[in-house]
Coordinates of N, CA and C and ligand atoms in Angstrom, one line a residue:
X1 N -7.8 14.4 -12.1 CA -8.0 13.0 -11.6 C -6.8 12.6 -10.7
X2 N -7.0 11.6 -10.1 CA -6.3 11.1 -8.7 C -5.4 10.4 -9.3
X3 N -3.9 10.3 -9.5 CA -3.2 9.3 -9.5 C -3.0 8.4 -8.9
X4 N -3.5 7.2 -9.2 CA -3.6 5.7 -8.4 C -2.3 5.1 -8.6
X5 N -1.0 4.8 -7.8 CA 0.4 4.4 -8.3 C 0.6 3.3 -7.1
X6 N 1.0 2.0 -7.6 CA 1.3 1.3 -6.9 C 2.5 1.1 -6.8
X7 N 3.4 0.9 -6.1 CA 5.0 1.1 -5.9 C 5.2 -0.5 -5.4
X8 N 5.4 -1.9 -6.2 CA 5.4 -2.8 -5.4 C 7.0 -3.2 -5.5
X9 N 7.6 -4.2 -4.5 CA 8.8 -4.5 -4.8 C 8.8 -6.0 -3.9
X10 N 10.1 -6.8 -4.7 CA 10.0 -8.2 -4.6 C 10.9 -8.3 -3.4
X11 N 11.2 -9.8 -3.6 CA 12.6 -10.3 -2.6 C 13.2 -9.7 -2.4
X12 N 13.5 -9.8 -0.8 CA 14.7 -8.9 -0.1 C 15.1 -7.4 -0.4
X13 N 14.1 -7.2 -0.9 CA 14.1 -5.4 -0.6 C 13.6 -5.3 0.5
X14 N 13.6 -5.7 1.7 CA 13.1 -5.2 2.9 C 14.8 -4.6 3.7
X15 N 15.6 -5.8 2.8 CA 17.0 -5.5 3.9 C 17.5 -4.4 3.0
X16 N 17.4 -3.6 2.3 CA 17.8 -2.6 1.5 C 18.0 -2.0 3.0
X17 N 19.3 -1.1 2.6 CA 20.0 0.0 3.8 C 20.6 -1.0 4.7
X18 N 20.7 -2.2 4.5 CA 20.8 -2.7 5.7 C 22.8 -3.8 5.4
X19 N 22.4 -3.9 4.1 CA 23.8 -5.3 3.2 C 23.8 -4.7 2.2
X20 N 25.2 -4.9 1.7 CA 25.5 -4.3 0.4 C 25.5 -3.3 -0.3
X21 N 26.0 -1.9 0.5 CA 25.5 -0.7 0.3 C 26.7 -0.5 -0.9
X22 N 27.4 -1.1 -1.5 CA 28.3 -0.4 -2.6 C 27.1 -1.1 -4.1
X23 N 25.9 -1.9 -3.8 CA 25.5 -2.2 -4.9 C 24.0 -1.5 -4.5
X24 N 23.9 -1.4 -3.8 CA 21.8 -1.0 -3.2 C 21.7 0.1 -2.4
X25 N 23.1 0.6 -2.2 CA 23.0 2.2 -1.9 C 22.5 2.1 -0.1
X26 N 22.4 3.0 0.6 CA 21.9 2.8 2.2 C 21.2 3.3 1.8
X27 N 20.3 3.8 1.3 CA 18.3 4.3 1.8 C 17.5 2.7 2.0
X28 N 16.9 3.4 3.3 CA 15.9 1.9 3.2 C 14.6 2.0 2.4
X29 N 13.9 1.0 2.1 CA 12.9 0.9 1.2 C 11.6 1.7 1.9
X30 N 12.1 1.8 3.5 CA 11.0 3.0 4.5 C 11.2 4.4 3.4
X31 N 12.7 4.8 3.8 CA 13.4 5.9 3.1 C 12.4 5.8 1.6
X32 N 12.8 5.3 0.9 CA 12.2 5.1 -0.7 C 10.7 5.9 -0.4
X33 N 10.0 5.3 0.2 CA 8.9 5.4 0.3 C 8.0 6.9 0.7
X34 N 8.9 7.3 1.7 CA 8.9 8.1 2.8 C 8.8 9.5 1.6
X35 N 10.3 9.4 0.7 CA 10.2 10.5 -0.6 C 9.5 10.8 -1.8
X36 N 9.1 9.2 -1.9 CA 7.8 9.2 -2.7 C 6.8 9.6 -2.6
X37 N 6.1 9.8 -1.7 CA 4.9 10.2 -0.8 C 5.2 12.0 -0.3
X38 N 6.8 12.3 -0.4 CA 6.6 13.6 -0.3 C 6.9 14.7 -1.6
X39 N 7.0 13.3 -2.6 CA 7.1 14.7 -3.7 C 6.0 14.3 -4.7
X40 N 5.4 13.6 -3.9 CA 3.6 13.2 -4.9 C 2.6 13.5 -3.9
X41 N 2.2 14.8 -3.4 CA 1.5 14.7 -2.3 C 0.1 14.6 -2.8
X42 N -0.1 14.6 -4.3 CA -1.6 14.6 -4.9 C -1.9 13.4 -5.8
X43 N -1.0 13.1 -5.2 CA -1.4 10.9 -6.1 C -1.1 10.1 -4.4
X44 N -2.4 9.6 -5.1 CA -2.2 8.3 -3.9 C -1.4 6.8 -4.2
X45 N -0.1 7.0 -3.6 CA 0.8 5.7 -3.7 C 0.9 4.7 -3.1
X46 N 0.8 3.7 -3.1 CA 0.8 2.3 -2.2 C 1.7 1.8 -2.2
X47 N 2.4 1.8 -1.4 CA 3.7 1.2 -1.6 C 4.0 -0.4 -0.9
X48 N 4.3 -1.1 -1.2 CA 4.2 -2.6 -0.5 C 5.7 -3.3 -0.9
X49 N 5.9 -4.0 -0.1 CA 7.5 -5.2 -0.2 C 6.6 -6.6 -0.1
X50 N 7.1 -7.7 -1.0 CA 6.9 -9.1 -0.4 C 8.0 -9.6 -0.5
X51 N 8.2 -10.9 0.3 CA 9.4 -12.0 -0.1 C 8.7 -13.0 -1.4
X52 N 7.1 -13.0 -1.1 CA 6.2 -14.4 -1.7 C 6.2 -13.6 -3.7
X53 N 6.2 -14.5 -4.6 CA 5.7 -14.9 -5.7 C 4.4 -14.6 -5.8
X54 N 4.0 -15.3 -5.3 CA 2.2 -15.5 -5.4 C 1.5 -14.3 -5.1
X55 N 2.0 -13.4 -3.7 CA 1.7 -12.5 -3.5 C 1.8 -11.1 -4.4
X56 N 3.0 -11.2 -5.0 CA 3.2 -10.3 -5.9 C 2.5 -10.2 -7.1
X57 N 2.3 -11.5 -7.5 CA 1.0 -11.4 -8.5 C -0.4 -11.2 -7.9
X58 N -0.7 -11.6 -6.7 CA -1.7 -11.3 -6.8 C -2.2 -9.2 -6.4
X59 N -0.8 -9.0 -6.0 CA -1.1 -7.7 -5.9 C -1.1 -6.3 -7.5
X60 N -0.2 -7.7 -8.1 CA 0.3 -7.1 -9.8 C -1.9 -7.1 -10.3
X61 N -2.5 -8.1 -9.9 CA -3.8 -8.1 -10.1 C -4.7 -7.1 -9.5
X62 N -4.1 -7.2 -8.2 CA -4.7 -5.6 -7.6 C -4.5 -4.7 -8.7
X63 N -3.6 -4.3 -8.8 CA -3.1 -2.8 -9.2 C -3.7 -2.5 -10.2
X64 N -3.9 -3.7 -11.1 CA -4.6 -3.3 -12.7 C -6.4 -3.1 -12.7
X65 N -6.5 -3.8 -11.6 CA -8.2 -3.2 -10.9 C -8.2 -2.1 -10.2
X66 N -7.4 -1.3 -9.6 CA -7.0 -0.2 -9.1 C -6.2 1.2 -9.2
X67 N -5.5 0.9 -9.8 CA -4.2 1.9 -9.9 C -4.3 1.9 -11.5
X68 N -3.9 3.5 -12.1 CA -3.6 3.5 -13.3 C -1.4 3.5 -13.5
X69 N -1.0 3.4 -12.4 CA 0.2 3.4 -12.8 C 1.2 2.0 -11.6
X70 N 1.5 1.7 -12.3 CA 2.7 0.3 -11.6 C 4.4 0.5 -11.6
X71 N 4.8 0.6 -10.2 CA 6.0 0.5 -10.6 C 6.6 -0.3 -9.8
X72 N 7.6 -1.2 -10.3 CA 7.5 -2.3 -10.3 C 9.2 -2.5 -10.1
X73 N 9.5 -3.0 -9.0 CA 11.0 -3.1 -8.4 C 10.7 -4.9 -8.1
X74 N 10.8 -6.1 -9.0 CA 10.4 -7.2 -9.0 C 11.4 -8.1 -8.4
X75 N 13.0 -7.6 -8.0 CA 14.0 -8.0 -7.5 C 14.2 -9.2 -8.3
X76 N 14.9 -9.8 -7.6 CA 15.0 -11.8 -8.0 C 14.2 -12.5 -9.1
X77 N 12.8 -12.1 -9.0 CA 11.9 -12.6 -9.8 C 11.6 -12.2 -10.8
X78 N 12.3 -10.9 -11.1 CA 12.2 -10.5 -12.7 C 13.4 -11.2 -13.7
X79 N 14.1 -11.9 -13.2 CA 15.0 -13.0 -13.4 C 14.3 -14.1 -13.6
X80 N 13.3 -14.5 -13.4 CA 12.6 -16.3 -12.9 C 11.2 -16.3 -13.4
X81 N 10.4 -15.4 -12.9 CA 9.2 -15.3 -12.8 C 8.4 -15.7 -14.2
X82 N 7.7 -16.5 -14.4 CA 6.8 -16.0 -15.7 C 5.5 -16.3 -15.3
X83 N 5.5 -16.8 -14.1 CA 3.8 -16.5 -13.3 C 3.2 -14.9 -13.3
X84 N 4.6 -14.1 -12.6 CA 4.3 -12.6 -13.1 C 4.6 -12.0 -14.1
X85 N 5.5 -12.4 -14.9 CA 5.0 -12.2 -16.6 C 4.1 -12.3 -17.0
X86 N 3.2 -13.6 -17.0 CA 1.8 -13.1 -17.2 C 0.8 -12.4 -16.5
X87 N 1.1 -12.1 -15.3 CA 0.7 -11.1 -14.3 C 0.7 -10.0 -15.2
X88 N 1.5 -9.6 -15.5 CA 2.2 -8.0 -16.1 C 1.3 -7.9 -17.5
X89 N 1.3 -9.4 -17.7 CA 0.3 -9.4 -19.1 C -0.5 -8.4 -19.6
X90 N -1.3 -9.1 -18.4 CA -2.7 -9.0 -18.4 C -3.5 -8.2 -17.4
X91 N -2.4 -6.8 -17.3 CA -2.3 -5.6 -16.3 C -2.7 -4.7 -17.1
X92 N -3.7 -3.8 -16.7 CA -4.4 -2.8 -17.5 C -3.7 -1.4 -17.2
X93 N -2.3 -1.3 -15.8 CA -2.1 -0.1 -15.6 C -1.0 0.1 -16.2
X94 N -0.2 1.6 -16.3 CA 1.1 1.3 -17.3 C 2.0 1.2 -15.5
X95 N 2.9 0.4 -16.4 CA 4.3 -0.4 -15.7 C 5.2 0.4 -16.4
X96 N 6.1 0.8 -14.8 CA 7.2 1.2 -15.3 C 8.1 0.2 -13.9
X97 N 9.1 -0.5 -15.0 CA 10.2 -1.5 -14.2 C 11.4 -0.4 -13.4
X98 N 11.6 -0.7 -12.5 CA 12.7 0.4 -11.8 C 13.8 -1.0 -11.3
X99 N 14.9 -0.6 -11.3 CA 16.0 -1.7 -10.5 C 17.0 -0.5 -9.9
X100 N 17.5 -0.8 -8.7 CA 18.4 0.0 -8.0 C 19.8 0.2 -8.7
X101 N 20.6 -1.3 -9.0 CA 21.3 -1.4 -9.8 C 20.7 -1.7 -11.2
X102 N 22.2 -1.6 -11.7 CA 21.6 -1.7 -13.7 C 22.0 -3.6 -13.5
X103 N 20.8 -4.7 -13.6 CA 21.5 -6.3 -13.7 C 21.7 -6.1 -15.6
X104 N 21.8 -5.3 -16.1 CA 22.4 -6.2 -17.5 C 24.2 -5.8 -17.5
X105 N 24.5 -5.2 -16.3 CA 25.7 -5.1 -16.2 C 26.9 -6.0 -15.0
X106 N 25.7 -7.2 -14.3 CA 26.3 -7.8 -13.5 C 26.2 -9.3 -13.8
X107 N 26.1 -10.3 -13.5 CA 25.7 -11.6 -13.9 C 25.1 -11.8 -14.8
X108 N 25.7 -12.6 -15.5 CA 24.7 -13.0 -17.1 C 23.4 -13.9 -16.5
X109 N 23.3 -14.5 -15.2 CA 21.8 -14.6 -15.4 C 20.8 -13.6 -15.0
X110 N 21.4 -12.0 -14.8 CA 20.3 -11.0 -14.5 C 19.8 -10.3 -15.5
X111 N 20.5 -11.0 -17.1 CA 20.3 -10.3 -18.2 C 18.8 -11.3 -18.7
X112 N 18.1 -12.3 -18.2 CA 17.3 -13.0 -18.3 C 16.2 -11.9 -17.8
X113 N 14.8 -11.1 -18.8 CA 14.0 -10.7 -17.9 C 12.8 -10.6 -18.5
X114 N 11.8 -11.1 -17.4 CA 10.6 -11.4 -17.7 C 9.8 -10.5 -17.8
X115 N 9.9 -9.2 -17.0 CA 9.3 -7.8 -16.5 C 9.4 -7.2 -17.7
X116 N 10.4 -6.6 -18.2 CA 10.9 -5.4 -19.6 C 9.8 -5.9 -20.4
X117 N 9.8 -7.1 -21.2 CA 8.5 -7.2 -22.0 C 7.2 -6.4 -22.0
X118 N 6.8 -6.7 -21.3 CA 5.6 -6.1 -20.3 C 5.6 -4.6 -20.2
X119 N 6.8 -4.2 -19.5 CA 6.6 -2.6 -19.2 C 6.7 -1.6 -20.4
X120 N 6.1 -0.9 -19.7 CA 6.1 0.6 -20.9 C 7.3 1.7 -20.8
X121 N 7.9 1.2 -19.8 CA 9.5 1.8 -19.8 C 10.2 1.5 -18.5
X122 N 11.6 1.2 -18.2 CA 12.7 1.1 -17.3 C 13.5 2.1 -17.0
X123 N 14.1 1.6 -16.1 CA 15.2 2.5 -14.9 C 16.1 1.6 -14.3
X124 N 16.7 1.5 -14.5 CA 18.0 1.1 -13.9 C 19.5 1.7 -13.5
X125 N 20.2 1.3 -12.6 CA 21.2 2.2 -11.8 C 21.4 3.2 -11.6
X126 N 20.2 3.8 -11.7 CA 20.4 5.1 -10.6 C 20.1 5.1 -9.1
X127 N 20.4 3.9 -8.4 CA 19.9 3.6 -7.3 C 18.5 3.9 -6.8
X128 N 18.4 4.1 -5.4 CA 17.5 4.9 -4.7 C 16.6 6.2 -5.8
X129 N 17.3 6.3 -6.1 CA 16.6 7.8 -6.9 C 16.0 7.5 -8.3
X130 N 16.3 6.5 -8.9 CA 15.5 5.7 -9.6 C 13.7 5.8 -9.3
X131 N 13.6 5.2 -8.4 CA 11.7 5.1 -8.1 C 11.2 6.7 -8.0
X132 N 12.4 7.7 -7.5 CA 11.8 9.2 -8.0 C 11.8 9.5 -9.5
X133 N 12.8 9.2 -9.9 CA 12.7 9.4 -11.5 C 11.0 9.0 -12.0
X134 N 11.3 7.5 -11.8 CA 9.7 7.1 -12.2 C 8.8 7.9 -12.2
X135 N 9.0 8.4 -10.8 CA 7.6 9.1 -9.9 C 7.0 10.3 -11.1
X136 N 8.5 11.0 -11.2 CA 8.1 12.1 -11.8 C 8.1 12.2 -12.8
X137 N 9.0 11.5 -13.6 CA 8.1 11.1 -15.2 C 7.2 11.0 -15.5
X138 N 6.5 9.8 -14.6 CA 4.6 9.7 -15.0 C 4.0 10.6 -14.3
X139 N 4.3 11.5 -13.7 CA 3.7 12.7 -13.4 C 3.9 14.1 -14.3
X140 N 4.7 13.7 -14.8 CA 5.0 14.8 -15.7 C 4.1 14.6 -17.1
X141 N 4.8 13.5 -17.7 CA 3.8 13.1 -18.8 C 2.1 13.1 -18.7
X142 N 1.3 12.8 -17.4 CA 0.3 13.1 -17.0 C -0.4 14.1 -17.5
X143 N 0.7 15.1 -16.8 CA 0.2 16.6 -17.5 C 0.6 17.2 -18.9
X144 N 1.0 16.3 -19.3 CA 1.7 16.7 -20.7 C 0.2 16.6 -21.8
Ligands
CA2_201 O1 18.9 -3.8 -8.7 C1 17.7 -4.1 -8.3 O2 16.9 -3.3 -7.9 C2 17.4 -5.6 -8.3 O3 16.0 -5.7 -8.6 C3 17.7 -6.1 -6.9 C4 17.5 -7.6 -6.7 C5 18.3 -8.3 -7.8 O4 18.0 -9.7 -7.7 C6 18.0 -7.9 -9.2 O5 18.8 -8.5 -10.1 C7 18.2 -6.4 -9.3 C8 18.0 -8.0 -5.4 C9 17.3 -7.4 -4.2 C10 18.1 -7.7 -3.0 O6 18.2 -6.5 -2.2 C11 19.1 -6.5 -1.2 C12 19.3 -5.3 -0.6 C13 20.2 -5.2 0.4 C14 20.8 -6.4 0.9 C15 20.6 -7.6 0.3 C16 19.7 -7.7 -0.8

């Protein structure tokens, strides 16, 4: 069977590679993608960025009509969000939360999160290479 993986990601991951490379590493989120797609060449990945809330749920709605796997880089909004908290609810694919850095080691409001609930496992600070971990975990486990 076809692995259906949606790779979405929130706020201001577009300027990834671009500010703050001692916290978000220089790969751009093109980069991210670009590796994703070459070390899964037998799952179809969708990879998308928004700045919008709304959009993100409504694509978290996509994915659970579509995709059996989510991975989910929710930026900002996995701090705030409980519109996509219940997004994530009421998602039929497994979620796995990815962050570039680790937030339970930076600001006590990034230890606030609405996403972890929801998911079926995390990643955090392994930068960029994080979303490949993901990748290949639920590809591995697949075949397990
Ligand atoms: O570590 C992560 O992946 C985060 O999801 C990134 C979010 C942050 O709010 C979360 O606490 C942790 C921020 C994304 C902003 O990305 C930028 C990248 C380059 C330059 C500026 C922002």
């Amino acid at each position: 069977m076809t692995q259906q993986i949606y790779v979405l990601n929130g706020p201001n991951l577009n300027l990834l590679g671009t500010r703050e490379p001692e916290i978000y590493g220089t790969d751009t989120l093109d980069d991210i993608e670009q590796r994703m797609k070459a070390a899964a060449p037998e799952a179809e990945i969708t990879f998308r960025q928004t700045n919008s809330e709304g959009q993100l749920v409504d694509w978290v709605q996509e994915a659970s009509k579509t995709a059996n796997v989510l991975i989910l880089n929710a930026g900002a909004y996995t701090h705030t969000s409980v519109a996509l908290h219940d997004a994530l609810r009421a998602c039929d694919a497994e979620i796995v939360e990815v962050h570039l850095s680790n937030p339970a080691a930076r600001e006590p409001f990034r230890s606030t999160n609405y996403v972890a609930p929801c998911a079926n496992a995390s990643i955090a600070g392994f930068g960029a290479s994080g979303y490949l971990m993901a990748l290949t975990a639920i590809l591995q486990n697949k075949k397990d």
